[in-house]
């Protein structure tokens, strides 16, 4: 059953994707297999840093190289734009994701932690 929280999260996500596409459509990278959306990643470049986020592959399409192809496409975009180092936030408890990021050549930098401040209530 869908509850209000799910609906709010989905609405926020749709708004976010619309803003992203309006601002920098090339950052949204989609993988298609047999005419069906198989996975996505956002490759955001601000002129300085190369941020990768929302990497996700449909459960039925995993371990077939889709994640690898998405990251390769993102890195190609970054290097074409002049970026030199990609980074991603990966949850410490997300072992599956860590396997995929490591396989693609990424490694954690233990001396940093994420600092945040919410800008809207
Ligand atoms: C993480 C994720 C995007 C990987 O996508 P994928 O298409 O399955 O990845 P690939 O097929 O390109 O796998 C590349 C390599 O990553 C490693 N890997 C991927 N999934 C793995 C798993 N379940 N167990 C161990 N290693 C894994 C392997 O080394 C794999 O190479 P191999 O298949 O030749 O052994 C996918 O599992 C996913 O959508 N997970 C849920 C969302 C998520 O956690 N996203 C990351 C947020 S930071």
JSON list of C-alpha atoms and ligand atoms in Angstrom, two decimals:
[
{"chain": "A", "resi": 1, "resn": "UNK", "atom": "CA", "xyz": [0.00, 0.00, 0.00]},
{"chain": "A", "resi": 2, "resn": "UNK", "atom": "CA", "xyz": [1.22, 3.51, -0.77]},
{"chain": "A", "resi": 3, "resn": "UNK", "atom": "CA", "xyz": [1.24, 5.87, 2.21]},
{"chain": "A", "resi": 4, "resn": "UNK", "atom": "CA", "xyz": [1.57, 9.65, 2.30]},
{"chain": "A", "resi": 5, "resn": "UNK", "atom": "CA", "xyz": [5.28, 9.46, 2.94]},
{"chain": "A", "resi": 6, "resn": "UNK", "atom": "CA", "xyz": [5.79, 7.47, -0.29]},
{"chain": "A", "resi": 7, "resn": "UNK", "atom": "CA", "xyz": [3.70, 9.99, -2.23]},
{"chain": "A", "resi": 8, "resn": "UNK", "atom": "CA", "xyz": [5.64, 12.93, -0.81]},
{"chain": "A", "resi": 9, "resn": "UNK", "atom": "CA", "xyz": [8.96, 11.29, -1.59]},
{"chain": "A", "resi": 10, "resn": "UNK", "atom": "CA", "xyz": [7.83, 10.50, -5.15]},
{"chain": "A", "resi": 11, "resn": "UNK", "atom": "CA", "xyz": [6.57, 14.05, -5.70]},
{"chain": "A", "resi": 12, "resn": "UNK", "atom": "CA", "xyz": [9.86, 15.44, -4.42]},
{"chain": "A", "resi": 13, "resn": "UNK", "atom": "CA", "xyz": [11.76, 13.11, -6.73]},
{"chain": "A", "resi": 14, "resn": "UNK", "atom": "CA", "xyz": [9.73, 14.09, -9.81]},
{"chain": "A", "resi": 15, "resn": "UNK", "atom": "CA", "xyz": [10.29, 17.79, -9.01]},
{"chain": "A", "resi": 16, "resn": "UNK", "atom": "CA", "xyz": [13.99, 17.11, -8.60]},
{"chain": "A", "resi": 17, "resn": "UNK", "atom": "CA", "xyz": [14.27, 15.29, -11.93]},
{"chain": "A", "resi": 18, "resn": "UNK", "atom": "CA", "xyz": [12.38, 18.08, -13.70]},
{"chain": "A", "resi": 19, "resn": "UNK", "atom": "CA", "xyz": [14.72, 20.69, -12.21]},
{"chain": "A", "resi": 20, "resn": "UNK", "atom": "CA", "xyz": [17.75, 18.62, -13.17]},
{"chain": "A", "resi": 21, "resn": "UNK", "atom": "CA", "xyz": [16.58, 18.18, -16.78]},
{"chain": "A", "resi": 22, "resn": "UNK", "atom": "CA", "xyz": [15.79, 21.91, -17.07]},
{"chain": "A", "resi": 23, "resn": "UNK", "atom": "CA", "xyz": [19.20, 22.87, -15.68]},
{"chain": "A", "resi": 24, "resn": "UNK", "atom": "CA", "xyz": [21.57, 20.23, -17.10]},
{"chain": "A", "resi": 25, "resn": "UNK", "atom": "CA", "xyz": [19.81, 17.49, -19.06]},
{"chain": "A", "resi": 26, "resn": "UNK", "atom": "CA", "xyz": [23.09, 15.83, -20.03]},
{"chain": "A", "resi": 27, "resn": "UNK", "atom": "CA", "xyz": [23.70, 14.95, -16.39]},
{"chain": "A", "resi": 28, "resn": "UNK", "atom": "CA", "xyz": [20.89, 12.41, -16.44]},
{"chain": "A", "resi": 29, "resn": "UNK", "atom": "CA", "xyz": [22.23, 9.22, -18.02]},
{"chain": "A", "resi": 30, "resn": "UNK", "atom": "CA", "xyz": [19.86, 6.38, -18.83]},
{"chain": "A", "resi": 31, "resn": "UNK", "atom": "CA", "xyz": [20.65, 2.81, -19.83]},
{"chain": "A", "resi": 32, "resn": "UNK", "atom": "CA", "xyz": [18.21, 1.02, -22.10]},
{"chain": "A", "resi": 33, "resn": "UNK", "atom": "CA", "xyz": [18.12, -2.68, -22.85]},
{"chain": "A", "resi": 34, "resn": "UNK", "atom": "CA", "xyz": [15.65, -4.18, -25.36]},
{"chain": "A", "resi": 35, "resn": "UNK", "atom": "CA", "xyz": [13.71, -0.92, -25.40]},
{"chain": "A", "resi": 36, "resn": "UNK", "atom": "CA", "xyz": [13.24, -0.88, -21.63]},
{"chain": "A", "resi": 37, "resn": "UNK", "atom": "CA", "xyz": [14.82, 1.43, -19.06]},
{"chain": "A", "resi": 38, "resn": "UNK", "atom": "CA", "xyz": [17.43, -0.70, -17.30]},
{"chain": "A", "resi": 39, "resn": "UNK", "atom": "CA", "xyz": [19.27, 1.79, -15.11]},
{"chain": "A", "resi": 40, "resn": "UNK", "atom": "CA", "xyz": [20.22, 5.37, -14.40]},
{"chain": "A", "resi": 41, "resn": "UNK", "atom": "CA", "xyz": [22.93, 7.53, -12.94]},
{"chain": "A", "resi": 42, "resn": "UNK", "atom": "CA", "xyz": [23.25, 11.28, -12.51]},
{"chain": "A", "resi": 43, "resn": "UNK", "atom": "CA", "xyz": [26.63, 12.70, -13.50]},
{"chain": "A", "resi": 44, "resn": "UNK", "atom": "CA", "xyz": [26.67, 16.24, -12.16]},
{"chain": "A", "resi": 45, "resn": "UNK", "atom": "CA", "xyz": [29.54, 18.57, -13.04]},
{"chain": "A", "resi": 46, "resn": "UNK", "atom": "CA", "xyz": [29.66, 22.03, -11.50]},
{"chain": "A", "resi": 47, "resn": "UNK", "atom": "CA", "xyz": [32.82, 23.19, -13.25]},
{"chain": "A", "resi": 48, "resn": "UNK", "atom": "CA", "xyz": [35.01, 21.82, -10.48]},
{"chain": "A", "resi": 49, "resn": "UNK", "atom": "CA", "xyz": [33.76, 18.57, -9.00]},
{"chain": "A", "resi": 50, "resn": "UNK", "atom": "CA", "xyz": [32.29, 15.51, -10.69]},
{"chain": "A", "resi": 51, "resn": "UNK", "atom": "CA", "xyz": [29.48, 14.10, -8.57]},
{"chain": "A", "resi": 52, "resn": "UNK", "atom": "CA", "xyz": [27.88, 10.75, -9.26]},
{"chain": "A", "resi": 53, "resn": "UNK", "atom": "CA", "xyz": [24.60, 9.91, -7.63]},
{"chain": "A", "resi": 54, "resn": "UNK", "atom": "CA", "xyz": [21.39, 7.92, -7.94]},
{"chain": "A", "resi": 55, "resn": "UNK", "atom": "CA", "xyz": [23.17, 4.97, -9.55]},
{"chain": "A", "resi": 56, "resn": "UNK", "atom": "CA", "xyz": [20.53, 2.28, -9.87]},
{"chain": "A", "resi": 57, "resn": "UNK", "atom": "CA", "xyz": [19.92, -0.72, -12.09]},
{"chain": "A", "resi": 58, "resn": "UNK", "atom": "CA", "xyz": [16.59, -2.53, -12.33]},
{"chain": "A", "resi": 59, "resn": "UNK", "atom": "CA", "xyz": [16.75, -5.69, -10.17]},
{"chain": "A", "resi": 60, "resn": "UNK", "atom": "CA", "xyz": [16.04, -7.89, -13.19]},
{"chain": "A", "resi": 61, "resn": "UNK", "atom": "CA", "xyz": [18.97, -6.38, -15.12]},
{"chain": "A", "resi": 62, "resn": "UNK", "atom": "CA", "xyz": [21.75, -6.57, -12.54]},
{"chain": "A", "resi": 63, "resn": "UNK", "atom": "CA", "xyz": [25.11, -8.30, -12.96]},
{"chain": "A", "resi": 64, "resn": "UNK", "atom": "CA", "xyz": [24.94, -7.80, -16.72]},
{"chain": "A", "resi": 65, "resn": "UNK", "atom": "CA", "xyz": [27.25, -4.82, -16.93]},
{"chain": "A", "resi": 66, "resn": "UNK", "atom": "CA", "xyz": [24.60, -2.07, -16.94]},
{"chain": "A", "resi": 67, "resn": "UNK", "atom": "CA", "xyz": [26.04, -0.33, -13.86]},
{"chain": "A", "resi": 68, "resn": "UNK", "atom": "CA", "xyz": [29.52, -0.52, -15.36]},
{"chain": "A", "resi": 69, "resn": "UNK", "atom": "CA", "xyz": [28.27, 0.98, -18.64]},
{"chain": "A", "resi": 70, "resn": "UNK", "atom": "CA", "xyz": [26.47, 3.80, -16.79]},
{"chain": "A", "resi": 71, "resn": "UNK", "atom": "CA", "xyz": [29.61, 4.72, -14.86]},
{"chain": "A", "resi": 72, "resn": "UNK", "atom": "CA", "xyz": [31.72, 4.56, -18.02]},
{"chain": "A", "resi": 73, "resn": "UNK", "atom": "CA", "xyz": [29.28, 6.95, -19.75]},
{"chain": "A", "resi": 74, "resn": "UNK", "atom": "CA", "xyz": [29.36, 9.28, -16.74]},
{"chain": "A", "resi": 75, "resn": "UNK", "atom": "CA", "xyz": [33.16, 9.31, -16.69]},
{"chain": "A", "resi": 76, "resn": "UNK", "atom": "CA", "xyz": [33.24, 10.02, -20.43]},
{"chain": "A", "resi": 77, "resn": "UNK", "atom": "CA", "xyz": [31.00, 13.04, -19.82]},
{"chain": "A", "resi": 78, "resn": "UNK", "atom": "CA", "xyz": [33.19, 14.28, -16.98]},
{"chain": "A", "resi": 79, "resn": "UNK", "atom": "CA", "xyz": [36.43, 14.02, -18.90]},
{"chain": "A", "resi": 80, "resn": "UNK", "atom": "CA", "xyz": [34.87, 15.72, -21.95]},
{"chain": "A", "resi": 81, "resn": "UNK", "atom": "CA", "xyz": [33.86, 18.61, -19.66]},
{"chain": "A", "resi": 82, "resn": "UNK", "atom": "CA", "xyz": [37.34, 18.86, -18.11]},
{"chain": "A", "resi": 83, "resn": "UNK", "atom": "CA", "xyz": [36.66, 16.95, -14.90]},
{"chain": "A", "resi": 84, "resn": "UNK", "atom": "CA", "xyz": [39.48, 14.96, -13.33]},
{"chain": "A", "resi": 85, "resn": "UNK", "atom": "CA", "xyz": [38.03, 12.97, -10.43]},
{"chain": "A", "resi": 86, "resn": "UNK", "atom": "CA", "xyz": [34.64, 11.40, -9.91]},
{"chain": "A", "resi": 87, "resn": "UNK", "atom": "CA", "xyz": [33.10, 11.01, -6.49]},
{"chain": "A", "resi": 88, "resn": "UNK", "atom": "CA", "xyz": [30.06, 9.37, -5.00]},
{"chain": "A", "resi": 89, "resn": "UNK", "atom": "CA", "xyz": [28.42, 9.07, -1.61]},
{"chain": "A", "resi": 90, "resn": "UNK", "atom": "CA", "xyz": [28.01, 5.42, -0.77]},
{"chain": "A", "resi": 91, "resn": "UNK", "atom": "CA", "xyz": [26.26, 4.27, 2.39]},
{"chain": "A", "resi": 92, "resn": "UNK", "atom": "CA", "xyz": [28.57, 2.42, 4.76]},
{"chain": "A", "resi": 93, "resn": "UNK", "atom": "CA", "xyz": [25.97, -0.34, 5.08]},
{"chain": "A", "resi": 94, "resn": "UNK", "atom": "CA", "xyz": [25.38, -0.75, 1.32]},
{"chain": "A", "resi": 95, "resn": "UNK", "atom": "CA", "xyz": [27.76, -3.65, 0.70]},
{"chain": "A", "resi": 96, "resn": "UNK", "atom": "CA", "xyz": [26.29, -4.38, -2.73]},
{"chain": "A", "resi": 97, "resn": "UNK", "atom": "CA", "xyz": [26.93, -0.84, -3.94]},
{"chain": "A", "resi": 98, "resn": "UNK", "atom": "CA", "xyz": [30.42, -0.89, -2.50]},
{"chain": "A", "resi": 99, "resn": "UNK", "atom": "CA", "xyz": [31.24, -3.99, -4.59]},
{"chain": "A", "resi": 100, "resn": "UNK", "atom": "CA", "xyz": [30.08, -2.20, -7.73]},
{"chain": "A", "resi": 101, "resn": "UNK", "atom": "CA", "xyz": [31.93, 1.06, -6.97]},
{"chain": "A", "resi": 102, "resn": "UNK", "atom": "CA", "xyz": [35.14, -0.79, -6.13]},
{"chain": "A", "resi": 103, "resn": "UNK", "atom": "CA", "xyz": [34.83, -2.87, -9.33]},
{"chain": "A", "resi": 104, "resn": "UNK", "atom": "CA", "xyz": [34.63, 0.42, -11.26]},
{"chain": "A", "resi": 105, "resn": "UNK", "atom": "CA", "xyz": [37.82, 1.70, -9.61]},
{"chain": "A", "resi": 106, "resn": "UNK", "atom": "CA", "xyz": [36.41, 3.88, -6.81]},
{"chain": "A", "resi": 107, "resn": "UNK", "atom": "CA", "xyz": [37.65, 3.72, -3.22]},
{"chain": "A", "resi": 108, "resn": "UNK", "atom": "CA", "xyz": [36.55, 5.38, 0.02]},
{"chain": "A", "resi": 109, "resn": "UNK", "atom": "CA", "xyz": [38.47, 8.28, 1.51]},
{"chain": "A", "resi": 110, "resn": "UNK", "atom": "CA", "xyz": [38.21, 7.68, 5.24]},
{"chain": "A", "resi": 111, "resn": "UNK", "atom": "CA", "xyz": [39.45, 11.12, 6.29]},
{"chain": "A", "resi": 112, "resn": "UNK", "atom": "CA", "xyz": [36.27, 12.87, 5.10]},
{"chain": "A", "resi": 113, "resn": "UNK", "atom": "CA", "xyz": [32.74, 12.86, 6.42]},
{"chain": "A", "resi": 114, "resn": "UNK", "atom": "CA", "xyz": [29.67, 14.49, 4.95]},
{"chain": "A", "resi": 115, "resn": "UNK", "atom": "CA", "xyz": [28.62, 17.81, 6.53]},
{"chain": "A", "resi": 116, "resn": "UNK", "atom": "CA", "xyz": [25.12, 19.03, 5.77]},
{"chain": "A", "resi": 117, "resn": "UNK", "atom": "CA", "xyz": [22.75, 21.88, 6.56]},
{"chain": "A", "resi": 118, "resn": "UNK", "atom": "CA", "xyz": [19.12, 21.79, 5.51]},
{"chain": "A", "resi": 119, "resn": "UNK", "atom": "CA", "xyz": [18.25, 24.96, 3.60]},
{"chain": "A", "resi": 120, "resn": "UNK", "atom": "CA", "xyz": [14.48, 24.57, 3.81]},
{"chain": "A", "resi": 121, "resn": "UNK", "atom": "CA", "xyz": [12.43, 23.64, 6.87]},
{"chain": "B", "resi": 1, "resn": "LIG", "atom": "C1", "xyz": [24.95, -1.26, -7.48]},
{"chain": "B", "resi": 1, "resn": "LIG", "atom": "C2", "xyz": [24.26, -1.54, -8.83]},
{"chain": "B", "resi": 1, "resn": "LIG", "atom": "C3", "xyz": [23.96, -0.21, -9.52]},
{"chain": "B", "resi": 1, "resn": "LIG", "atom": "C4", "xyz": [25.21, -2.37, -9.71]},
{"chain": "B", "resi": 1, "resn": "LIG", "atom": "O1", "xyz": [24.63, -2.48, -11.00]},
{"chain": "B", "resi": 1, "resn": "LIG", "atom": "P1", "xyz": [24.94, -3.75, -11.97]},
{"chain": "B", "resi": 1, "resn": "LIG", "atom": "O2", "xyz": [24.39, -3.44, -13.30]},
{"chain": "B", "resi": 1, "resn": "LIG", "atom": "O3", "xyz": [24.45, -4.99, -11.32]},
{"chain": "B", "resi": 1, "resn": "LIG", "atom": "O4", "xyz": [26.53, -3.75, -11.99]},
{"chain": "B", "resi": 1, "resn": "LIG", "atom": "P2", "xyz": [27.45, -4.54, -13.03]},
{"chain": "B", "resi": 1, "resn": "LIG", "atom": "O5", "xyz": [26.72, -5.69, -13.64]},
{"chain": "B", "resi": 1, "resn": "LIG", "atom": "O6", "xyz": [28.03, -3.54, -13.96]},
{"chain": "B", "resi": 1, "resn": "LIG", "atom": "O7", "xyz": [28.57, -5.11, -12.05]},
{"chain": "B", "resi": 1, "resn": "LIG", "atom": "C5", "xyz": [29.89, -4.61, -12.09]},
{"chain": "B", "resi": 1, "resn": "LIG", "atom": "C6", "xyz": [30.70, -5.30, -11.02]},
{"chain": "B", "resi": 1, "resn": "LIG", "atom": "O8", "xyz": [30.30, -4.85, -9.73]},
{"chain": "B", "resi": 1, "resn": "LIG", "atom": "C7", "xyz": [30.46, -5.94, -8.79]},
{"chain": "B", "resi": 1, "resn": "LIG", "atom": "N1", "xyz": [29.11, -6.30, -8.30]},
{"chain": "B", "resi": 1, "resn": "LIG", "atom": "C8", "xyz": [27.91, -5.82, -8.72]},
{"chain": "B", "resi": 1, "resn": "LIG", "atom": "N2", "xyz": [26.90, -6.38, -8.02]},
{"chain": "B", "resi": 1, "resn": "LIG", "atom": "C9", "xyz": [27.48, -7.23, -7.13]},
{"chain": "B", "resi": 1, "resn": "LIG", "atom": "C10", "xyz": [26.98, -8.09, -6.12]},
{"chain": "B", "resi": 1, "resn": "LIG", "atom": "N3", "xyz": [25.64, -8.22, -5.91]},
{"chain": "B", "resi": 1, "resn": "LIG", "atom": "N4", "xyz": [27.85, -8.82, -5.40]},
{"chain": "B", "resi": 1, "resn": "LIG", "atom": "C11", "xyz": [29.19, -8.72, -5.62]},
{"chain": "B", "resi": 1, "resn": "LIG", "atom": "N5", "xyz": [29.74, -7.92, -6.57]},
{"chain": "B", "resi": 1, "resn": "LIG", "atom": "C12", "xyz": [28.89, -7.17, -7.30]},
{"chain": "B", "resi": 1, "resn": "LIG", "atom": "C13", "xyz": [31.04, -7.09, -9.57]},
{"chain": "B", "resi": 1, "resn": "LIG", "atom": "O9", "xyz": [32.45, -6.99, -9.50]},
{"chain": "B", "resi": 1, "resn": "LIG", "atom": "C14", "xyz": [30.54, -6.80, -10.97]},
{"chain": "B", "resi": 1, "resn": "LIG", "atom": "O10", "xyz": [31.33, -7.39, -11.98]},
{"chain": "B", "resi": 1, "resn": "LIG", "atom": "P3", "xyz": [31.03, -8.92, -12.41]},
{"chain": "B", "resi": 1, "resn": "LIG", "atom": "O11", "xyz": [29.56, -9.05, -12.61]},
{"chain": "B", "resi": 1, "resn": "LIG", "atom": "O12", "xyz": [31.83, -9.08, -13.67]},
{"chain": "B", "resi": 1, "resn": "LIG", "atom": "O13", "xyz": [31.52, -9.76, -11.26]},
{"chain": "B", "resi": 1, "resn": "LIG", "atom": "C15", "xyz": [22.94, -2.33, -8.62]},
{"chain": "B", "resi": 1, "resn": "LIG", "atom": "O14", "xyz": [23.21, -3.47, -7.84]},
{"chain": "B", "resi": 1, "resn": "LIG", "atom": "C16", "xyz": [21.84, -1.53, -7.93]},
{"chain": "B", "resi": 1, "resn": "LIG", "atom": "O15", "xyz": [21.04, -0.84, -8.59]},
{"chain": "B", "resi": 1, "resn": "LIG", "atom": "N6", "xyz": [21.76, -1.62, -6.61]},
{"chain": "B", "resi": 1, "resn": "LIG", "atom": "C17", "xyz": [20.71, -0.93, -5.84]},
{"chain": "B", "resi": 1, "resn": "LIG", "atom": "C18", "xyz": [20.88, 0.58, -5.84]},
{"chain": "B", "resi": 1, "resn": "LIG", "atom": "C19", "xyz": [22.19, 0.99, -5.19]},
{"chain": "B", "resi": 1, "resn": "LIG", "atom": "O16", "xyz": [22.57, 0.52, -4.13]},
{"chain": "B", "resi": 1, "resn": "LIG", "atom": "N7", "xyz": [22.87, 1.90, -5.90]},
{"chain": "B", "resi": 1, "resn": "LIG", "atom": "C20", "xyz": [24.12, 2.46, -5.44]},
{"chain": "B", "resi": 1, "resn": "LIG", "atom": "C21", "xyz": [23.91, 3.68, -4.64]},
{"chain": "B", "resi": 1, "resn": "LIG", "atom": "S1", "xyz": [25.44, 4.34, -4.05]}
]
